[in-house]
Short mmCIF file of N, CA, C and O in Angstrom, two decimals:
data_model
loop_
_atom_site.label_atom_id
_atom_site.label_comp_id
_atom_site.label_asym_id
_atom_site.label_seq_id
_atom_site.Cartn_x
_atom_site.Cartn_y
_atom_site.Cartn_z
N MET A 1 86.69 -53.58 49.13
CA MET A 1 85.78 -53.67 50.26
C MET A 1 86.17 -54.82 51.19
O MET A 1 86.11 -54.67 52.41
N LYS A 2 86.56 -55.96 50.59
CA LYS A 2 86.97 -57.09 51.42
C LYS A 2 88.18 -56.75 52.26
O LYS A 2 88.27 -57.14 53.42
N LYS A 3 89.13 -56.01 51.68
CA LYS A 3 90.34 -55.63 52.41
C LYS A 3 89.99 -54.75 53.60
O LYS A 3 90.58 -54.88 54.68
N ILE A 4 89.06 -53.86 53.43
CA ILE A 4 88.65 -52.98 54.52
C ILE A 4 88.00 -53.80 55.63
O ILE A 4 88.30 -53.61 56.81
N LEU A 5 87.12 -54.72 55.27
CA LEU A 5 86.46 -55.56 56.26
C LEU A 5 87.47 -56.45 56.99
O LEU A 5 87.39 -56.60 58.22
N ILE A 6 88.41 -57.01 56.27
CA ILE A 6 89.44 -57.84 56.90
C ILE A 6 90.29 -56.99 57.84
O ILE A 6 90.61 -57.40 58.95
N GLY A 7 90.65 -55.78 57.41
CA GLY A 7 91.42 -54.87 58.25
C GLY A 7 90.68 -54.51 59.53
O GLY A 7 91.25 -54.52 60.63
N LEU A 8 89.40 -54.20 59.41
CA LEU A 8 88.59 -53.89 60.59
C LEU A 8 88.49 -55.09 61.52
O LEU A 8 88.58 -54.96 62.74
N PHE A 9 88.33 -56.27 60.96
CA PHE A 9 88.26 -57.49 61.78
C PHE A 9 89.57 -57.69 62.55
O PHE A 9 89.55 -58.01 63.73
N LEU A 10 90.70 -57.48 61.89
CA LEU A 10 92.00 -57.63 62.56
C LEU A 10 92.17 -56.62 63.68
O LEU A 10 92.68 -56.94 64.75
N ILE A 11 91.76 -55.38 63.44
CA ILE A 11 91.88 -54.34 64.46
C ILE A 11 91.00 -54.69 65.66
O ILE A 11 91.45 -54.61 66.81
N ILE A 12 89.78 -55.11 65.42
CA ILE A 12 88.88 -55.46 66.51
C ILE A 12 89.42 -56.67 67.27
O ILE A 12 89.39 -56.72 68.50
N SER A 13 89.97 -57.65 66.56
CA SER A 13 90.55 -58.83 67.21
C SER A 13 91.72 -58.44 68.09
O SER A 13 91.87 -58.94 69.20
N THR A 14 92.57 -57.55 67.60
CA THR A 14 93.73 -57.10 68.36
C THR A 14 93.30 -56.37 69.63
O THR A 14 93.87 -56.59 70.70
N LEU A 15 92.29 -55.53 69.52
CA LEU A 15 91.80 -54.81 70.70
C LEU A 15 91.23 -55.77 71.73
O LEU A 15 91.42 -55.59 72.93
N GLY A 16 90.54 -56.80 71.28
CA GLY A 16 89.99 -57.79 72.20
C GLY A 16 91.08 -58.52 72.95
O GLY A 16 90.99 -58.76 74.15
N VAL A 17 92.16 -58.88 72.28
CA VAL A 17 93.28 -59.57 72.92
C VAL A 17 93.97 -58.63 73.90
O VAL A 17 94.35 -59.03 74.99
N ALA A 18 94.14 -57.36 73.53
CA ALA A 18 94.77 -56.39 74.42
C ALA A 18 93.96 -56.24 75.70
O ALA A 18 94.51 -56.19 76.80
N ASP A 19 92.63 -56.16 75.57
CA ASP A 19 91.78 -56.04 76.75
C ASP A 19 91.92 -57.27 77.64
O ASP A 19 91.95 -57.15 78.86
N GLU A 20 91.98 -58.45 77.03
CA GLU A 20 92.13 -59.68 77.81
C GLU A 20 93.44 -59.67 78.59
O GLU A 20 93.49 -60.11 79.72
N LYS A 21 94.50 -59.15 77.96
CA LYS A 21 95.81 -59.10 78.63
C LYS A 21 95.72 -58.21 79.87
O LYS A 21 96.19 -58.60 80.94
N TYR A 22 95.11 -57.05 79.74
CA TYR A 22 94.98 -56.14 80.88
C TYR A 22 94.04 -56.72 81.94
O TYR A 22 94.29 -56.57 83.13
N ASP A 23 92.97 -57.38 81.51
CA ASP A 23 92.07 -58.02 82.46
C ASP A 23 92.81 -59.09 83.27
O ASP A 23 92.61 -59.20 84.48
N TYR A 24 93.65 -59.87 82.60
CA TYR A 24 94.43 -60.91 83.28
C TYR A 24 95.36 -60.28 84.32
O TYR A 24 95.44 -60.74 85.46
N ILE A 25 96.05 -59.21 83.93
CA ILE A 25 96.97 -58.53 84.84
C ILE A 25 96.20 -57.95 86.03
O ILE A 25 96.62 -58.08 87.18
N GLU A 26 95.07 -57.32 85.76
CA GLU A 26 94.25 -56.76 86.84
C GLU A 26 93.81 -57.85 87.80
O GLU A 26 93.86 -57.67 89.03
N ASP A 27 93.38 -59.00 87.27
CA ASP A 27 92.95 -60.11 88.14
C ASP A 27 94.10 -60.59 89.01
O ASP A 27 93.91 -60.84 90.21
N LYS A 28 95.30 -60.73 88.43
CA LYS A 28 96.46 -61.18 89.20
C LYS A 28 96.80 -60.19 90.31
O LYS A 28 97.08 -60.57 91.44
N LEU A 29 96.78 -58.90 89.98
CA LEU A 29 97.08 -57.87 90.98
C LEU A 29 96.03 -57.84 92.08
O LEU A 29 96.35 -57.69 93.26
N GLU A 30 94.76 -57.97 91.70
CA GLU A 30 93.69 -57.95 92.70
C GLU A 30 93.78 -59.13 93.65
O GLU A 30 93.47 -59.00 94.84
N GLN A 31 94.22 -60.28 93.15
CA GLN A 31 94.39 -61.44 94.02
C GLN A 31 95.49 -61.20 95.06
O GLN A 31 95.35 -61.55 96.22
N LYS A 32 96.57 -60.58 94.62
CA LYS A 32 97.72 -60.39 95.50
C LYS A 32 97.60 -59.14 96.38
O LYS A 32 98.11 -59.12 97.51
N TYR A 33 96.96 -58.10 95.89
CA TYR A 33 96.95 -56.80 96.59
C TYR A 33 95.54 -56.33 96.93
O TYR A 33 95.27 -55.14 96.90
N LYS A 34 94.66 -57.23 97.27
CA LYS A 34 93.29 -56.83 97.63
C LYS A 34 93.29 -55.95 98.88
O LYS A 34 92.52 -55.01 98.99
N ILE A 35 94.18 -56.28 99.82
CA ILE A 35 94.31 -55.49 101.05
C ILE A 35 95.78 -55.15 101.24
O ILE A 35 96.63 -56.04 101.26
N LEU A 36 96.08 -53.86 101.36
CA LEU A 36 97.45 -53.40 101.65
C LEU A 36 97.55 -53.19 103.15
O LEU A 36 96.69 -52.54 103.76
N THR A 37 98.60 -53.75 103.75
CA THR A 37 98.78 -53.66 105.20
C THR A 37 100.16 -53.11 105.51
O THR A 37 101.15 -53.56 104.94
N ASP A 38 100.22 -52.12 106.42
CA ASP A 38 101.53 -51.58 106.83
C ASP A 38 101.99 -52.29 108.10
O ASP A 38 101.31 -53.18 108.63
N SER A 39 103.14 -51.90 108.63
CA SER A 39 103.73 -52.57 109.80
C SER A 39 102.91 -52.36 111.07
O SER A 39 103.04 -53.11 112.03
N GLN A 40 102.09 -51.33 111.10
CA GLN A 40 101.22 -51.07 112.27
C GLN A 40 99.86 -51.74 112.12
O GLN A 40 98.94 -51.46 112.88
N GLN A 41 99.73 -52.61 111.10
CA GLN A 41 98.49 -53.34 110.80
C GLN A 41 97.35 -52.44 110.34
O GLN A 41 96.18 -52.82 110.43
N ASN A 42 97.68 -51.23 109.87
CA ASN A 42 96.68 -50.39 109.21
C ASN A 42 96.42 -50.99 107.84
O ASN A 42 97.34 -51.45 107.17
N LYS A 43 95.17 -50.97 107.42
CA LYS A 43 94.81 -51.62 106.17
C LYS A 43 94.13 -50.66 105.21
O LYS A 43 93.38 -49.79 105.62
N LEU A 44 94.43 -50.86 103.93
CA LEU A 44 93.72 -50.20 102.85
C LEU A 44 93.09 -51.30 102.01
O LEU A 44 93.79 -52.14 101.46
N LYS A 45 91.77 -51.32 101.94
CA LYS A 45 91.08 -52.33 101.15
C LYS A 45 90.83 -51.77 99.75
O LYS A 45 90.13 -50.78 99.59
N LEU A 46 91.45 -52.42 98.76
CA LEU A 46 91.28 -52.00 97.38
C LEU A 46 90.07 -52.69 96.79
O LEU A 46 89.94 -53.91 96.84
N ASP A 47 89.16 -51.90 96.23
CA ASP A 47 87.96 -52.46 95.62
C ASP A 47 88.14 -52.74 94.14
O ASP A 47 87.43 -53.56 93.58
N ASP A 48 89.10 -52.07 93.52
CA ASP A 48 89.31 -52.26 92.08
C ASP A 48 90.72 -51.84 91.72
O ASP A 48 91.26 -50.89 92.30
N ILE A 49 91.31 -52.56 90.78
CA ILE A 49 92.60 -52.19 90.22
C ILE A 49 92.43 -52.17 88.71
O ILE A 49 92.00 -53.16 88.12
N ASP A 50 92.73 -51.04 88.10
CA ASP A 50 92.67 -50.89 86.65
C ASP A 50 94.08 -50.69 86.11
O ASP A 50 94.85 -49.90 86.66
N VAL A 51 94.39 -51.39 85.03
CA VAL A 51 95.69 -51.26 84.37
C VAL A 51 95.41 -50.92 82.91
O VAL A 51 94.51 -51.50 82.29
N GLY A 52 96.18 -49.99 82.38
CA GLY A 52 96.02 -49.64 80.99
C GLY A 52 97.19 -48.85 80.47
O GLY A 52 98.16 -48.59 81.18
N VAL A 53 97.08 -48.50 79.21
CA VAL A 53 98.10 -47.69 78.55
C VAL A 53 97.40 -46.51 77.92
O VAL A 53 96.38 -46.67 77.24
N PHE A 54 97.93 -45.32 78.16
CA PHE A 54 97.40 -44.10 77.56
C PHE A 54 98.58 -43.31 77.03
O PHE A 54 99.49 -42.98 77.78
N LYS A 55 98.57 -43.05 75.73
CA LYS A 55 99.67 -42.34 75.06
C LYS A 55 101.01 -43.00 75.37
O LYS A 55 101.97 -42.35 75.79
N ASP A 56 101.06 -44.32 75.21
CA ASP A 56 102.27 -45.13 75.40
C ASP A 56 102.80 -45.11 76.83
O ASP A 56 103.96 -45.43 77.06
N LYS A 57 101.99 -44.72 77.80
CA LYS A 57 102.40 -44.73 79.20
C LYS A 57 101.49 -45.67 79.98
O LYS A 57 100.27 -45.61 79.87
N VAL A 58 102.11 -46.54 80.77
CA VAL A 58 101.36 -47.51 81.57
C VAL A 58 100.85 -46.81 82.83
O VAL A 58 101.58 -46.06 83.47
N TYR A 59 99.60 -47.06 83.16
CA TYR A 59 99.04 -46.51 84.39
C TYR A 59 98.33 -47.61 85.17
O TYR A 59 97.88 -48.60 84.60
N ILE A 60 98.28 -47.42 86.46
CA ILE A 60 97.54 -48.30 87.35
C ILE A 60 96.68 -47.41 88.25
O ILE A 60 97.19 -46.45 88.83
N LYS A 61 95.41 -47.73 88.33
CA LYS A 61 94.53 -46.99 89.24
C LYS A 61 94.08 -47.96 90.32
O LYS A 61 93.46 -48.98 90.04
N LEU A 62 94.43 -47.63 91.56
CA LEU A 62 94.00 -48.39 92.73
C LEU A 62 92.81 -47.64 93.32
O LEU A 62 92.91 -46.45 93.61
N GLU A 63 91.68 -48.32 93.48
CA GLU A 63 90.49 -47.62 93.93
C GLU A 63 89.96 -48.22 95.23
O GLU A 63 89.84 -49.43 95.36
N MET A 64 89.70 -47.34 96.19
CA MET A 64 89.08 -47.71 97.46
C MET A 64 87.72 -47.03 97.52
O MET A 64 87.54 -45.98 96.93
N GLU A 65 86.79 -47.64 98.26
CA GLU A 65 85.48 -47.03 98.46
C GLU A 65 85.24 -46.80 99.94
O GLU A 65 85.69 -47.60 100.77
N SER A 66 84.57 -45.71 100.25
CA SER A 66 84.23 -45.41 101.63
C SER A 66 83.02 -44.48 101.64
O SER A 66 82.93 -43.55 100.85
N ILE A 67 82.09 -44.78 102.52
CA ILE A 67 80.92 -43.91 102.67
C ILE A 67 81.32 -42.64 103.41
O ILE A 67 80.97 -41.54 103.02
N VAL A 68 82.09 -42.82 104.48
CA VAL A 68 82.58 -41.67 105.25
C VAL A 68 84.07 -41.89 105.53
O VAL A 68 84.56 -43.00 105.53
N GLY A 69 84.77 -40.83 105.78
CA GLY A 69 86.19 -40.93 106.11
C GLY A 69 87.07 -41.18 104.90
O GLY A 69 86.63 -41.09 103.75
N ASP A 70 88.32 -41.47 105.19
CA ASP A 70 89.30 -41.62 104.11
C ASP A 70 89.73 -43.08 103.91
O ASP A 70 90.75 -43.35 103.29
N ALA A 71 88.97 -44.02 104.43
CA ALA A 71 89.21 -45.46 104.28
C ALA A 71 90.54 -45.91 104.87
O ALA A 71 91.11 -46.89 104.46
N GLY A 72 91.05 -45.15 105.85
CA GLY A 72 92.28 -45.52 106.53
C GLY A 72 93.55 -44.90 105.98
O GLY A 72 94.65 -45.21 106.44
N TRP A 73 93.43 -44.00 105.01
CA TRP A 73 94.60 -43.41 104.37
C TRP A 73 95.43 -42.57 105.33
O TRP A 73 96.66 -42.61 105.29
N LYS A 74 94.81 -41.79 106.21
CA LYS A 74 95.57 -40.92 107.12
C LYS A 74 96.48 -41.70 108.05
O LYS A 74 97.59 -41.28 108.35
N GLU A 75 96.01 -42.86 108.51
CA GLU A 75 96.80 -43.67 109.44
C GLU A 75 97.86 -44.53 108.74
O GLU A 75 98.81 -44.97 109.36
N PHE A 76 97.68 -44.79 107.47
CA PHE A 76 98.56 -45.71 106.75
C PHE A 76 99.95 -45.09 106.57
O PHE A 76 100.08 -43.92 106.24
N ASN A 77 100.99 -45.88 106.81
CA ASN A 77 102.37 -45.42 106.67
C ASN A 77 102.67 -45.15 105.19
O ASN A 77 102.65 -46.07 104.38
N LYS A 78 102.96 -43.89 104.86
CA LYS A 78 103.15 -43.49 103.46
C LYS A 78 104.40 -44.11 102.84
O LYS A 78 104.42 -44.42 101.65
N LYS A 79 105.46 -44.32 103.63
CA LYS A 79 106.66 -44.97 103.10
C LYS A 79 106.36 -46.42 102.71
O LYS A 79 106.84 -46.91 101.70
N GLU A 80 105.57 -47.07 103.53
CA GLU A 80 105.20 -48.44 103.21
C GLU A 80 104.25 -48.49 102.02
O GLU A 80 104.29 -49.42 101.22
N TYR A 81 103.38 -47.48 101.91
CA TYR A 81 102.53 -47.40 100.72
C TYR A 81 103.40 -47.27 99.48
O TYR A 81 103.16 -47.94 98.47
N ASP A 82 104.41 -46.40 99.53
CA ASP A 82 105.31 -46.22 98.39
C ASP A 82 106.01 -47.52 98.03
O ASP A 82 106.17 -47.85 96.85
N ARG A 83 106.43 -48.28 99.04
CA ARG A 83 107.07 -49.57 98.79
C ARG A 83 106.10 -50.53 98.11
O ARG A 83 106.45 -51.19 97.13
N LEU A 84 104.86 -50.58 98.60
CA LEU A 84 103.86 -51.46 98.01
C LEU A 84 103.48 -51.01 96.59
O LEU A 84 103.32 -51.85 95.69
N ALA A 85 103.36 -49.70 96.38
CA ALA A 85 103.03 -49.19 95.05
C ALA A 85 104.17 -49.50 94.07
O ALA A 85 103.92 -49.84 92.91
N THR A 86 105.41 -49.40 94.54
CA THR A 86 106.56 -49.76 93.70
C THR A 86 106.51 -51.24 93.35
O THR A 86 106.77 -51.62 92.20
N GLU A 87 106.16 -52.06 94.32
CA GLU A 87 106.06 -53.51 94.09
C GLU A 87 104.96 -53.81 93.06
O GLU A 87 105.14 -54.64 92.16
N ILE A 88 103.83 -53.12 93.17
CA ILE A 88 102.74 -53.30 92.21
C ILE A 88 103.19 -52.87 90.82
O ILE A 88 102.93 -53.56 89.82
N ALA A 89 103.89 -51.73 90.73
CA ALA A 89 104.40 -51.26 89.44
C ALA A 89 105.40 -52.25 88.86
O ALA A 89 105.37 -52.54 87.65
N ASP A 90 106.28 -52.78 89.69
CA ASP A 90 107.27 -53.77 89.23
C ASP A 90 106.59 -55.03 88.69
O ASP A 90 106.97 -55.54 87.64
N ASN A 91 105.59 -55.52 89.42
CA ASN A 91 104.85 -56.70 88.97
C ASN A 91 104.15 -56.43 87.64
O ASN A 91 104.14 -57.30 86.76
N THR A 92 103.59 -55.26 87.49
CA THR A 92 102.90 -54.91 86.26
C THR A 92 103.88 -54.83 85.10
O THR A 92 103.61 -55.35 84.01
N ARG A 93 105.03 -54.18 85.32
CA ARG A 93 106.05 -54.10 84.27
C ARG A 93 106.48 -55.50 83.84
O ARG A 93 106.64 -55.77 82.65
N GLU A 94 106.68 -56.37 84.82
CA GLU A 94 107.11 -57.74 84.52
C GLU A 94 106.07 -58.47 83.68
O GLU A 94 106.40 -59.12 82.70
N MET A 95 104.79 -58.36 84.06
CA MET A 95 103.73 -59.04 83.32
C MET A 95 103.55 -58.47 81.91
O MET A 95 103.21 -59.20 80.99
N LEU A 96 103.78 -57.15 81.77
CA LEU A 96 103.66 -56.52 80.45
C LEU A 96 104.93 -56.68 79.62
O LEU A 96 104.91 -56.46 78.42
N GLY A 97 106.04 -57.01 80.29
CA GLY A 97 107.31 -57.15 79.57
C GLY A 97 107.87 -55.82 79.11
O GLY A 97 108.45 -55.72 78.04
N VAL A 98 107.70 -54.79 79.94
CA VAL A 98 108.21 -53.45 79.63
C VAL A 98 109.10 -52.97 80.76
O VAL A 98 109.05 -53.49 81.87
N GLY A 99 109.90 -51.95 80.49
CA GLY A 99 110.76 -51.37 81.51
C GLY A 99 110.42 -49.93 81.79
O GLY A 99 111.14 -49.25 82.52
N ASP A 100 109.34 -49.45 81.22
CA ASP A 100 108.95 -48.05 81.34
C ASP A 100 108.44 -47.71 82.73
O ASP A 100 107.95 -48.58 83.45
N PRO A 101 108.53 -46.44 83.11
CA PRO A 101 107.93 -46.02 84.38
C PRO A 101 106.41 -46.25 84.35
O PRO A 101 105.78 -46.22 83.29
N VAL A 102 105.83 -46.48 85.51
CA VAL A 102 104.41 -46.75 85.64
C VAL A 102 103.81 -45.74 86.61
O VAL A 102 104.35 -45.52 87.69
N GLU A 103 102.73 -45.10 86.20
CA GLU A 103 102.03 -44.16 87.09
C GLU A 103 101.01 -44.93 87.92
O GLU A 103 100.17 -45.65 87.38
N VAL A 104 101.12 -44.80 89.24
CA VAL A 104 100.19 -45.46 90.15
C VAL A 104 99.39 -44.38 90.87
O VAL A 104 99.97 -43.50 91.51
N THR A 105 98.07 -44.47 90.75
CA THR A 105 97.18 -43.49 91.37
C THR A 105 96.26 -44.21 92.35
O THR A 105 95.65 -45.22 92.00
N LEU A 106 96.17 -43.68 93.56
CA LEU A 106 95.26 -44.20 94.57
C LEU A 106 94.07 -43.24 94.64
O LEU A 106 94.24 -42.04 94.88
N VAL A 107 92.87 -43.79 94.42
CA VAL A 107 91.66 -42.97 94.37
C VAL A 107 90.67 -43.46 95.43
O VAL A 107 90.45 -44.65 95.58
N LEU A 108 90.11 -42.51 96.14
CA LEU A 108 89.04 -42.80 97.10
C LEU A 108 87.72 -42.45 96.43
O LEU A 108 87.51 -41.30 96.03
N ASP A 109 86.85 -43.43 96.29
CA ASP A 109 85.55 -43.24 95.67
C ASP A 109 84.50 -43.25 96.78
O ASP A 109 84.27 -44.26 97.42
N ARG A 110 83.92 -42.10 97.02
CA ARG A 110 82.89 -41.99 98.05
C ARG A 110 81.55 -42.41 97.46
O ARG A 110 81.31 -42.27 96.28
N GLU A 111 80.71 -42.93 98.29
CA GLU A 111 79.41 -43.43 97.84
C GLU A 111 78.55 -42.34 97.20
O GLU A 111 77.67 -42.64 96.42
N ILE A 112 78.80 -41.09 97.54
CA ILE A 112 77.98 -40.01 96.99
C ILE A 112 78.47 -39.57 95.62
O ILE A 112 78.02 -38.57 95.07
N GLY A 113 79.40 -40.33 95.03
CA GLY A 113 79.86 -40.04 93.69
C GLY A 113 81.09 -39.16 93.60
O GLY A 113 81.58 -38.88 92.53
N GLU A 114 81.58 -38.72 94.72
CA GLU A 114 82.76 -37.85 94.75
C GLU A 114 84.02 -38.71 94.79
O GLU A 114 84.14 -39.62 95.59
N LYS A 115 84.96 -38.43 93.88
CA LYS A 115 86.23 -39.16 93.87
C LYS A 115 87.33 -38.21 94.30
O LYS A 115 87.35 -37.06 93.91
N GLU A 116 88.25 -38.74 95.09
CA GLU A 116 89.36 -37.95 95.58
C GLU A 116 90.66 -38.71 95.31
O GLU A 116 90.81 -39.87 95.68
N VAL A 117 91.61 -38.05 94.64
CA VAL A 117 92.90 -38.66 94.39
C VAL A 117 93.75 -38.48 95.65
O VAL A 117 94.01 -37.36 96.09
N LEU A 118 94.15 -39.60 96.25
CA LEU A 118 94.94 -39.56 97.48
C LEU A 118 96.43 -39.55 97.18
O LEU A 118 97.22 -38.98 97.94
N SER A 119 96.84 -40.19 96.10
CA SER A 119 98.26 -40.26 95.75
C SER A 119 98.40 -40.55 94.26
O SER A 119 97.68 -41.39 93.72
N THR A 120 99.34 -39.87 93.62
CA THR A 120 99.72 -40.16 92.24
C THR A 120 101.23 -40.02 92.16
O THR A 120 101.77 -38.95 92.42
N GLU A 121 101.87 -41.11 91.83
CA GLU A 121 103.33 -41.14 91.71
C GLU A 121 103.73 -41.98 90.52
O GLU A 121 102.99 -42.88 90.11
N ILE A 122 104.91 -41.72 90.01
CA ILE A 122 105.47 -42.54 88.94
C ILE A 122 106.57 -43.38 89.56
O ILE A 122 107.48 -42.85 90.20
N TYR A 123 106.46 -44.69 89.37
CA TYR A 123 107.41 -45.62 89.96
C TYR A 123 108.16 -46.35 88.86
O TYR A 123 107.68 -46.60 87.82
#
């Protein structure tokens, strides 16, 4: 019984440290990439950045909120978005110490509860 309890404690401790690592990475990314700006000064304001691993694959979810419209996505230069998303993926790989591809998804969260995926790419 003691071995089982010790094992459970170790698993819970490991999960807590893993969450802290992702929280740290998310905080660093949010500080640097709170607003994405292209060469025409179009802006995408990111409200949240989530980083995680699912089935051994790293993912990043960039989330914008808007009551109406697309939060500036139509006007934003897509090539520059790809460059910025690649930069975000590179920074995440560096902080995680991995070389694997990273899936970056841009999601528009409307106030009425409707979410729309604007872009999903692997960088």
